[in-house]
Amino acid sequence: MREPIRIGVLNGPNLNLLGRREPHHYGTRTLAEIESLLRERADAGGTSLIFLQSNDEGEIVDWVQANTGAVDAWLVNAAALTHTSVALRDALAGSGRPFVEVHLSNVFAREPFRHTSLLSDLAIGVIAGFRVSSYLFGLEALIQHLRGSAEAEAE
Ligand code: DQA
């Protein structure tokens, strides 16, 4: 039987305001709605999720360190920290766990400072611009990646 996959879903600064924050960029779903859609998908595939949203870089780094042993991978929307945080980059690298970077908006169609990510080169891949679906595609991609690695190991 397959082991259940465990994924840590990390949301950075200001994503607690989803639903009312710049809906032209981020859509109208709240973070709670996004989390429950993710949970529905995850439950259907026997995947377990843990969630964090924080506006505090230090709290996010602490959470990654504290939960590394409890997850197989991360699904990360680091929000503004994507473009600035060496500390988060180092925490994710140090965890040794693969991750997918997601963004609700198409960061490449926005201001130039959003075109740089301190995370992307470490990520399995990046999904941006599909609003809430970015998370759902990201979850799917992570699961496929982890199942693929497990099958390759078993061969
Ligand atoms: C974001 C894009 C970031 O540039 C921005 O700072 C965010 C959200 C997105 O999901 O589109 O807060 O990560």
Short mmCIF file of N, CA and C and ligand atoms in Angstrom, two decimals:
data_model
loop_
_atom_site.label_atom_id
_atom_site.label_comp_id
_atom_site.label_asym_id
_atom_site.label_seq_id
_atom_site.Cartn_x
_atom_site.Cartn_y
_atom_site.Cartn_z
N MET A 1 0.83 -1.20 0.00
CA MET A 1 0.00 0.00 0.00
C MET A 1 0.87 1.26 0.00
N ARG A 2 0.39 2.30 -0.68
CA ARG A 2 1.15 3.55 -0.73
C ARG A 2 1.09 4.29 0.61
N GLU A 3 2.23 4.83 1.00
CA GLU A 3 2.26 5.72 2.17
C GLU A 3 1.51 7.01 1.82
N PRO A 4 0.73 7.57 2.75
CA PRO A 4 0.14 8.89 2.45
C PRO A 4 1.22 9.95 2.31
N ILE A 5 1.00 10.88 1.40
CA ILE A 5 1.94 11.99 1.20
C ILE A 5 1.55 13.13 2.15
N ARG A 6 2.55 13.77 2.73
CA ARG A 6 2.30 14.88 3.66
C ARG A 6 2.92 16.17 3.08
N ILE A 7 2.08 17.17 2.97
CA ILE A 7 2.55 18.42 2.36
C ILE A 7 2.29 19.61 3.28
N GLY A 8 3.29 20.45 3.41
CA GLY A 8 3.15 21.70 4.16
C GLY A 8 2.84 22.84 3.20
N VAL A 9 1.73 23.51 3.43
CA VAL A 9 1.30 24.60 2.54
C VAL A 9 1.60 25.93 3.24
N LEU A 10 2.48 26.68 2.61
CA LEU A 10 3.01 27.88 3.24
C LEU A 10 2.55 29.13 2.49
N ASN A 11 1.95 30.06 3.20
CA ASN A 11 1.49 31.32 2.61
C ASN A 11 2.11 32.50 3.36
N GLY A 12 2.70 33.39 2.60
CA GLY A 12 3.43 34.50 3.18
C GLY A 12 2.59 35.75 3.42
N PRO A 13 3.27 36.88 3.62
CA PRO A 13 2.64 38.12 4.04
C PRO A 13 1.49 38.60 3.16
N ASN A 14 0.47 39.09 3.83
CA ASN A 14 -0.71 39.72 3.22
C ASN A 14 -1.68 38.75 2.57
N LEU A 15 -1.34 37.47 2.52
CA LEU A 15 -2.27 36.52 1.90
C LEU A 15 -3.45 36.22 2.82
N ASN A 16 -3.36 36.63 4.08
CA ASN A 16 -4.53 36.57 4.97
C ASN A 16 -5.64 37.50 4.48
N LEU A 17 -5.29 38.45 3.62
CA LEU A 17 -6.30 39.42 3.14
C LEU A 17 -6.95 39.00 1.83
N LEU A 18 -6.63 37.82 1.35
CA LEU A 18 -7.22 37.38 0.07
C LEU A 18 -8.73 37.44 0.14
N GLY A 19 -9.33 37.80 -0.99
CA GLY A 19 -10.79 37.98 -1.02
C GLY A 19 -11.11 39.46 -1.13
N ARG A 20 -10.32 40.27 -0.37
CA ARG A 20 -10.57 41.73 -0.47
C ARG A 20 -9.32 42.47 -0.91
N ARG A 21 -8.19 41.78 -1.05
CA ARG A 21 -6.95 42.44 -1.42
C ARG A 21 -6.78 42.41 -2.93
N GLU A 22 -6.71 43.57 -3.58
CA GLU A 22 -6.43 43.69 -5.01
C GLU A 22 -6.99 42.52 -5.83
N PRO A 23 -8.33 42.39 -5.86
CA PRO A 23 -8.92 41.24 -6.54
C PRO A 23 -8.56 41.14 -8.02
N HIS A 24 -8.19 42.29 -8.65
CA HIS A 24 -7.78 42.22 -10.06
C HIS A 24 -6.49 41.41 -10.21
N HIS A 25 -5.68 41.33 -9.15
CA HIS A 25 -4.48 40.48 -9.23
C HIS A 25 -4.72 39.08 -8.64
N TYR A 26 -5.47 39.07 -7.51
CA TYR A 26 -5.49 37.84 -6.73
C TYR A 26 -6.82 37.11 -6.71
N GLY A 27 -7.83 37.66 -7.41
CA GLY A 27 -9.12 36.99 -7.43
C GLY A 27 -9.90 37.29 -6.16
N THR A 28 -11.02 36.59 -5.99
CA THR A 28 -11.94 36.93 -4.89
C THR A 28 -12.06 35.81 -3.85
N ARG A 29 -11.32 34.74 -4.04
CA ARG A 29 -11.36 33.67 -3.05
C ARG A 29 -10.59 34.07 -1.80
N THR A 30 -11.11 33.70 -0.65
CA THR A 30 -10.36 33.93 0.59
C THR A 30 -9.34 32.80 0.75
N LEU A 31 -8.40 33.03 1.67
CA LEU A 31 -7.42 31.97 1.92
C LEU A 31 -8.09 30.73 2.50
N ALA A 32 -9.10 30.95 3.36
CA ALA A 32 -9.82 29.80 3.93
C ALA A 32 -10.47 28.97 2.82
N GLU A 33 -11.00 29.65 1.80
CA GLU A 33 -11.62 28.92 0.67
C GLU A 33 -10.55 28.14 -0.12
N ILE A 34 -9.42 28.78 -0.33
CA ILE A 34 -8.33 28.11 -1.06
C ILE A 34 -7.88 26.87 -0.27
N GLU A 35 -7.74 27.04 1.05
CA GLU A 35 -7.30 25.91 1.87
C GLU A 35 -8.33 24.78 1.84
N SER A 36 -9.61 25.13 1.83
CA SER A 36 -10.58 24.03 1.82
C SER A 36 -10.65 23.35 0.45
N LEU A 37 -10.43 24.10 -0.64
CA LEU A 37 -10.34 23.44 -1.96
C LEU A 37 -9.14 22.49 -2.01
N LEU A 38 -8.01 22.96 -1.46
CA LEU A 38 -6.82 22.11 -1.44
C LEU A 38 -7.08 20.85 -0.61
N ARG A 39 -7.74 21.05 0.53
CA ARG A 39 -8.01 19.90 1.40
C ARG A 39 -8.91 18.87 0.70
N GLU A 40 -9.92 19.38 -0.03
CA GLU A 40 -10.80 18.46 -0.78
C GLU A 40 -10.00 17.61 -1.75
N ARG A 41 -9.14 18.27 -2.55
CA ARG A 41 -8.31 17.54 -3.52
C ARG A 41 -7.38 16.56 -2.82
N ALA A 42 -6.78 17.05 -1.73
CA ALA A 42 -5.80 16.22 -1.03
C ALA A 42 -6.49 15.00 -0.44
N ASP A 43 -7.63 15.20 0.21
CA ASP A 43 -8.35 14.09 0.84
C ASP A 43 -8.68 13.03 -0.19
N ALA A 44 -9.10 13.48 -1.39
CA ALA A 44 -9.49 12.53 -2.43
C ALA A 44 -8.32 11.64 -2.82
N GLY A 45 -7.10 12.15 -2.70
CA GLY A 45 -5.93 11.35 -3.08
C GLY A 45 -5.15 10.80 -1.90
N GLY A 46 -5.72 10.87 -0.70
CA GLY A 46 -5.03 10.32 0.47
C GLY A 46 -3.78 11.11 0.85
N THR A 47 -3.81 12.41 0.61
CA THR A 47 -2.68 13.26 0.95
C THR A 47 -3.06 14.10 2.16
N SER A 48 -2.12 14.29 3.11
CA SER A 48 -2.47 15.14 4.25
C SER A 48 -1.74 16.48 4.14
N LEU A 49 -2.42 17.52 4.59
CA LEU A 49 -1.89 18.88 4.46
C LEU A 49 -1.80 19.53 5.83
N ILE A 50 -0.74 20.33 6.01
CA ILE A 50 -0.73 21.27 7.13
C ILE A 50 -0.53 22.66 6.54
N PHE A 51 -1.07 23.67 7.22
CA PHE A 51 -1.09 25.03 6.66
C PHE A 51 -0.44 26.02 7.59
N LEU A 52 0.24 26.98 7.00
CA LEU A 52 0.63 28.18 7.73
C LEU A 52 0.45 29.39 6.84
N GLN A 53 -0.16 30.44 7.40
CA GLN A 53 -0.06 31.78 6.79
C GLN A 53 0.54 32.66 7.87
N SER A 54 1.56 33.43 7.49
CA SER A 54 2.12 34.38 8.44
C SER A 54 2.62 35.61 7.71
N ASN A 55 2.53 36.73 8.44
CA ASN A 55 3.09 37.98 7.92
C ASN A 55 4.51 38.20 8.42
N ASP A 56 5.03 37.21 9.14
CA ASP A 56 6.28 37.37 9.85
C ASP A 56 7.33 36.38 9.30
N GLU A 57 8.36 36.91 8.71
CA GLU A 57 9.40 36.07 8.09
C GLU A 57 9.99 35.07 9.09
N GLY A 58 10.27 35.57 10.31
CA GLY A 58 10.88 34.69 11.33
C GLY A 58 9.96 33.54 11.70
N GLU A 59 8.66 33.84 11.80
CA GLU A 59 7.70 32.78 12.15
C GLU A 59 7.65 31.72 11.04
N ILE A 60 7.76 32.19 9.80
CA ILE A 60 7.73 31.26 8.67
C ILE A 60 8.96 30.35 8.69
N VAL A 61 10.12 30.95 8.93
CA VAL A 61 11.36 30.16 9.00
C VAL A 61 11.26 29.15 10.15
N ASP A 62 10.75 29.60 11.30
CA ASP A 62 10.59 28.68 12.44
C ASP A 62 9.65 27.53 12.08
N TRP A 63 8.59 27.84 11.36
CA TRP A 63 7.59 26.81 11.01
C TRP A 63 8.20 25.78 10.06
N VAL A 64 8.98 26.26 9.09
CA VAL A 64 9.64 25.33 8.17
C VAL A 64 10.58 24.42 8.96
N GLN A 65 11.37 25.01 9.85
CA GLN A 65 12.30 24.19 10.63
C GLN A 65 11.54 23.18 11.51
N ALA A 66 10.48 23.65 12.15
CA ALA A 66 9.76 22.79 13.10
C ALA A 66 9.00 21.66 12.40
N ASN A 67 8.60 21.87 11.14
CA ASN A 67 7.75 20.89 10.47
C ASN A 67 8.45 20.06 9.40
N THR A 68 9.75 20.28 9.23
CA THR A 68 10.47 19.55 8.19
C THR A 68 10.32 18.03 8.37
N GLY A 69 10.37 17.58 9.61
CA GLY A 69 10.26 16.14 9.85
C GLY A 69 8.86 15.61 9.61
N ALA A 70 7.88 16.50 9.52
CA ALA A 70 6.48 16.08 9.43
C ALA A 70 5.93 16.16 8.01
N VAL A 71 6.75 16.59 7.05
CA VAL A 71 6.25 16.71 5.67
C VAL A 71 7.21 16.06 4.67
N ASP A 72 6.64 15.74 3.51
CA ASP A 72 7.46 15.20 2.41
C ASP A 72 7.83 16.30 1.43
N ALA A 73 7.06 17.39 1.44
CA ALA A 73 7.26 18.45 0.45
C ALA A 73 6.50 19.69 0.90
N TRP A 74 6.81 20.79 0.23
CA TRP A 74 6.15 22.07 0.53
C TRP A 74 5.45 22.60 -0.72
N LEU A 75 4.31 23.26 -0.50
CA LEU A 75 3.65 24.05 -1.54
C LEU A 75 3.73 25.49 -1.05
N VAL A 76 4.41 26.34 -1.81
CA VAL A 76 4.83 27.63 -1.26
C VAL A 76 4.33 28.81 -2.09
N ASN A 77 3.50 29.66 -1.46
CA ASN A 77 3.29 31.00 -1.99
C ASN A 77 3.90 31.95 -0.97
N ALA A 78 5.14 32.32 -1.20
CA ALA A 78 5.86 33.14 -0.22
C ALA A 78 5.50 34.61 -0.35
N ALA A 79 4.61 34.94 -1.30
CA ALA A 79 4.16 36.34 -1.49
C ALA A 79 5.39 37.24 -1.63
N ALA A 80 5.39 38.39 -0.95
CA ALA A 80 6.49 39.35 -1.13
C ALA A 80 7.85 38.76 -0.74
N LEU A 81 7.85 37.79 0.18
CA LEU A 81 9.13 37.19 0.60
C LEU A 81 9.82 36.45 -0.55
N THR A 82 9.02 36.08 -1.56
CA THR A 82 9.58 35.45 -2.76
C THR A 82 10.74 36.28 -3.33
N HIS A 83 10.52 37.60 -3.30
CA HIS A 83 11.43 38.50 -4.00
C HIS A 83 12.54 39.03 -3.11
N THR A 84 12.47 38.71 -1.81
CA THR A 84 13.40 39.36 -0.87
C THR A 84 14.11 38.43 0.11
N SER A 85 13.58 37.25 0.35
CA SER A 85 14.00 36.54 1.57
C SER A 85 15.06 35.46 1.36
N VAL A 86 16.30 35.82 1.68
CA VAL A 86 17.36 34.82 1.71
C VAL A 86 17.10 33.84 2.86
N ALA A 87 16.51 34.35 3.95
CA ALA A 87 16.25 33.49 5.11
C ALA A 87 15.27 32.37 4.76
N LEU A 88 14.22 32.69 4.00
CA LEU A 88 13.27 31.64 3.61
C LEU A 88 13.91 30.69 2.60
N ARG A 89 14.66 31.24 1.67
CA ARG A 89 15.39 30.39 0.71
C ARG A 89 16.25 29.37 1.47
N ASP A 90 17.01 29.87 2.44
CA ASP A 90 17.91 28.99 3.19
C ASP A 90 17.13 27.96 4.00
N ALA A 91 16.00 28.39 4.56
CA ALA A 91 15.19 27.45 5.36
C ALA A 91 14.65 26.32 4.47
N LEU A 92 14.16 26.68 3.29
CA LEU A 92 13.62 25.64 2.38
C LEU A 92 14.74 24.74 1.90
N ALA A 93 15.87 25.34 1.53
CA ALA A 93 17.01 24.52 1.08
C ALA A 93 17.45 23.60 2.21
N GLY A 94 17.53 24.15 3.42
CA GLY A 94 17.99 23.38 4.58
C GLY A 94 17.05 22.25 4.94
N SER A 95 15.78 22.39 4.57
CA SER A 95 14.81 21.34 4.91
C SER A 95 15.07 20.07 4.09
N GLY A 96 15.71 20.25 2.95
CA GLY A 96 15.96 19.08 2.09
C GLY A 96 14.69 18.53 1.45
N ARG A 97 13.60 19.25 1.58
CA ARG A 97 12.33 18.77 1.02
C ARG A 97 12.05 19.51 -0.30
N PRO A 98 11.53 18.82 -1.30
CA PRO A 98 11.19 19.50 -2.56
C PRO A 98 10.00 20.44 -2.36
N PHE A 99 9.94 21.44 -3.22
CA PHE A 99 8.78 22.33 -3.14
C PHE A 99 8.41 22.85 -4.52
N VAL A 100 7.13 23.22 -4.63
CA VAL A 100 6.62 23.93 -5.80
C VAL A 100 6.28 25.35 -5.37
N GLU A 101 6.71 26.31 -6.17
CA GLU A 101 6.42 27.72 -5.91
C GLU A 101 5.17 28.11 -6.69
N VAL A 102 4.21 28.71 -6.01
CA VAL A 102 3.00 29.14 -6.72
C VAL A 102 2.73 30.62 -6.47
N HIS A 103 2.07 31.23 -7.45
CA HIS A 103 1.59 32.61 -7.31
C HIS A 103 0.22 32.70 -7.95
N LEU A 104 -0.67 33.43 -7.29
CA LEU A 104 -2.01 33.65 -7.85
C LEU A 104 -1.92 34.47 -9.13
N SER A 105 -1.11 35.52 -9.08
CA SER A 105 -1.01 36.42 -10.23
C SER A 105 0.15 36.00 -11.13
N ASN A 106 0.13 36.51 -12.35
CA ASN A 106 1.27 36.28 -13.24
C ASN A 106 2.33 37.33 -12.92
N VAL A 107 3.25 36.94 -12.06
CA VAL A 107 4.25 37.91 -11.58
C VAL A 107 5.09 38.49 -12.72
N PHE A 108 5.18 37.76 -13.81
CA PHE A 108 6.02 38.22 -14.94
C PHE A 108 5.33 39.30 -15.77
N ALA A 109 4.04 39.47 -15.55
CA ALA A 109 3.30 40.54 -16.24
C ALA A 109 3.16 41.77 -15.35
N ARG A 110 3.88 41.78 -14.23
CA ARG A 110 3.75 42.87 -13.26
C ARG A 110 5.08 43.63 -13.13
N GLU A 111 5.25 44.36 -12.04
CA GLU A 111 6.44 45.20 -11.88
C GLU A 111 7.72 44.35 -11.98
N PRO A 112 8.80 44.95 -12.49
CA PRO A 112 10.04 44.20 -12.67
C PRO A 112 10.56 43.53 -11.39
N PHE A 113 10.36 44.17 -10.21
CA PHE A 113 10.91 43.53 -9.00
C PHE A 113 10.24 42.20 -8.70
N ARG A 114 9.04 41.99 -9.28
CA ARG A 114 8.36 40.70 -9.06
C ARG A 114 8.86 39.61 -10.02
N HIS A 115 9.71 39.99 -10.97
CA HIS A 115 10.22 38.99 -11.92
C HIS A 115 11.35 38.18 -11.32
N THR A 116 11.87 38.67 -10.19
CA THR A 116 12.96 37.95 -9.54
C THR A 116 12.42 37.16 -8.36
N SER A 117 12.78 35.88 -8.33
CA SER A 117 12.42 35.05 -7.18
C SER A 117 13.69 34.47 -6.60
N LEU A 118 13.80 34.53 -5.28
CA LEU A 118 14.95 33.90 -4.62
C LEU A 118 14.71 32.42 -4.36
N LEU A 119 13.56 31.94 -4.81
CA LEU A 119 13.19 30.54 -4.55
C LEU A 119 13.19 29.67 -5.80
N SER A 120 12.90 30.28 -6.95
CA SER A 120 12.57 29.50 -8.15
C SER A 120 13.62 28.47 -8.57
N ASP A 121 14.90 28.85 -8.44
CA ASP A 121 15.93 27.91 -8.91
C ASP A 121 16.05 26.69 -8.01
N LEU A 122 15.49 26.79 -6.80
CA LEU A 122 15.50 25.63 -5.90
C LEU A 122 14.23 24.79 -6.04
N ALA A 123 13.20 25.40 -6.64
CA ALA A 123 11.89 24.74 -6.72
C ALA A 123 11.90 23.64 -7.79
N ILE A 124 11.00 22.67 -7.62
CA ILE A 124 10.79 21.70 -8.71
C ILE A 124 10.26 22.46 -9.92
N GLY A 125 9.36 23.40 -9.65
CA GLY A 125 8.79 24.20 -10.71
C GLY A 125 7.99 25.35 -10.13
N VAL A 126 7.55 26.22 -11.02
CA VAL A 126 6.84 27.43 -10.62
C VAL A 126 5.53 27.52 -11.41
N ILE A 127 4.45 27.84 -10.71
CA ILE A 127 3.15 28.01 -11.38
C ILE A 127 2.61 29.38 -10.98
N ALA A 128 2.35 30.22 -11.97
CA ALA A 128 1.93 31.59 -11.67
C ALA A 128 0.85 32.04 -12.64
N GLY A 129 -0.15 32.74 -12.10
CA GLY A 129 -1.10 33.43 -12.97
C GLY A 129 -2.47 32.78 -13.07
N PHE A 130 -2.67 31.66 -12.42
CA PHE A 130 -3.93 30.95 -12.56
C PHE A 130 -4.85 31.11 -11.36
N ARG A 131 -4.57 32.17 -10.60
CA ARG A 131 -5.36 32.45 -9.39
C ARG A 131 -5.41 31.20 -8.50
N VAL A 132 -6.60 30.84 -8.01
CA VAL A 132 -6.67 29.72 -7.07
C VAL A 132 -6.17 28.41 -7.72
N SER A 133 -6.35 28.30 -9.03
CA SER A 133 -5.90 27.07 -9.70
C SER A 133 -4.39 26.89 -9.64
N SER A 134 -3.64 27.99 -9.46
CA SER A 134 -2.18 27.83 -9.31
C SER A 134 -1.89 26.87 -8.15
N TYR A 135 -2.65 27.02 -7.05
CA TYR A 135 -2.43 26.13 -5.90
C TYR A 135 -2.81 24.69 -6.24
N LEU A 136 -3.94 24.55 -6.95
CA LEU A 136 -4.42 23.19 -7.24
C LEU A 136 -3.49 22.49 -8.22
N PHE A 137 -3.01 23.24 -9.23
CA PHE A 137 -2.02 22.66 -10.16
C PHE A 137 -0.73 22.33 -9.41
N GLY A 138 -0.36 23.23 -8.50
CA GLY A 138 0.87 23.02 -7.73
C GLY A 138 0.79 21.76 -6.88
N LEU A 139 -0.38 21.56 -6.26
CA LEU A 139 -0.57 20.36 -5.44
C LEU A 139 -0.46 19.11 -6.30
N GLU A 140 -1.13 19.15 -7.45
CA GLU A 140 -1.11 18.02 -8.38
C GLU A 140 0.33 17.72 -8.82
N ALA A 141 1.06 18.77 -9.15
CA ALA A 141 2.43 18.61 -9.63
C ALA A 141 3.31 18.00 -8.54
N LEU A 142 3.12 18.45 -7.30
CA LEU A 142 3.92 17.90 -6.20
C LEU A 142 3.62 16.42 -6.00
N ILE A 143 2.33 16.09 -6.03
CA ILE A 143 1.94 14.69 -5.80
C ILE A 143 2.53 13.81 -6.90
N GLN A 144 2.40 14.28 -8.14
CA GLN A 144 2.98 13.50 -9.26
C GLN A 144 4.48 13.34 -9.10
N HIS A 145 5.13 14.41 -8.71
CA HIS A 145 6.58 14.36 -8.53
C HIS A 145 6.95 13.34 -7.45
N LEU A 146 6.25 13.40 -6.31
CA LEU A 146 6.58 12.51 -5.19
C LEU A 146 6.26 11.06 -5.53
N ARG A 147 5.12 10.85 -6.18
CA ARG A 147 4.77 9.47 -6.57
C ARG A 147 5.77 8.95 -7.59
N GLY A 148 6.17 9.80 -8.51
CA GLY A 148 7.16 9.41 -9.53
C GLY A 148 8.47 9.02 -8.88
N SER A 149 8.92 9.81 -7.89
CA SER A 149 10.19 9.49 -7.22
C SER A 149 10.06 8.17 -6.48
N ALA A 150 8.90 7.96 -5.81
CA ALA A 150 8.73 6.72 -5.04
C ALA A 150 8.72 5.52 -5.97
N GLU A 151 8.06 5.66 -7.13
CA GLU A 151 8.01 4.53 -8.08
C GLU A 151 9.39 4.25 -8.65
N ALA A 152 10.15 5.32 -8.96
CA ALA A 152 11.49 5.12 -9.50
C ALA A 152 12.38 4.39 -8.48
N GLU A 153 12.22 4.74 -7.19
CA GLU A 153 13.02 4.09 -6.13
C GLU A 153 12.67 2.61 -6.02
N ALA A 154 11.35 2.31 -6.21
CA ALA A 154 10.90 0.92 -6.05
C ALA A 154 11.37 0.03 -7.20
N GLU A 155 11.73 0.64 -8.33
CA GLU A 155 12.11 -0.17 -9.50
C GLU A 155 13.51 -0.78 -9.37
C1 DQA B 1 1.98 36.79 -5.05
C2 DQA B 1 2.82 37.72 -5.93
C3 DQA B 1 3.80 38.53 -5.10
O1 DQA B 1 4.58 39.38 -5.92
C4 DQA B 1 3.03 39.39 -4.11
O2 DQA B 1 3.94 40.09 -3.26
C5 DQA B 1 2.04 38.63 -3.32
C6 DQA B 1 1.28 37.55 -3.94
C7 DQA B 1 0.89 36.05 -5.86
O3 DQA B 1 0.35 35.08 -5.34
O4 DQA B 1 0.57 36.45 -6.98
O5 DQA B 1 1.77 38.96 -2.15
O6 DQA B 1 2.83 35.82 -4.49
#
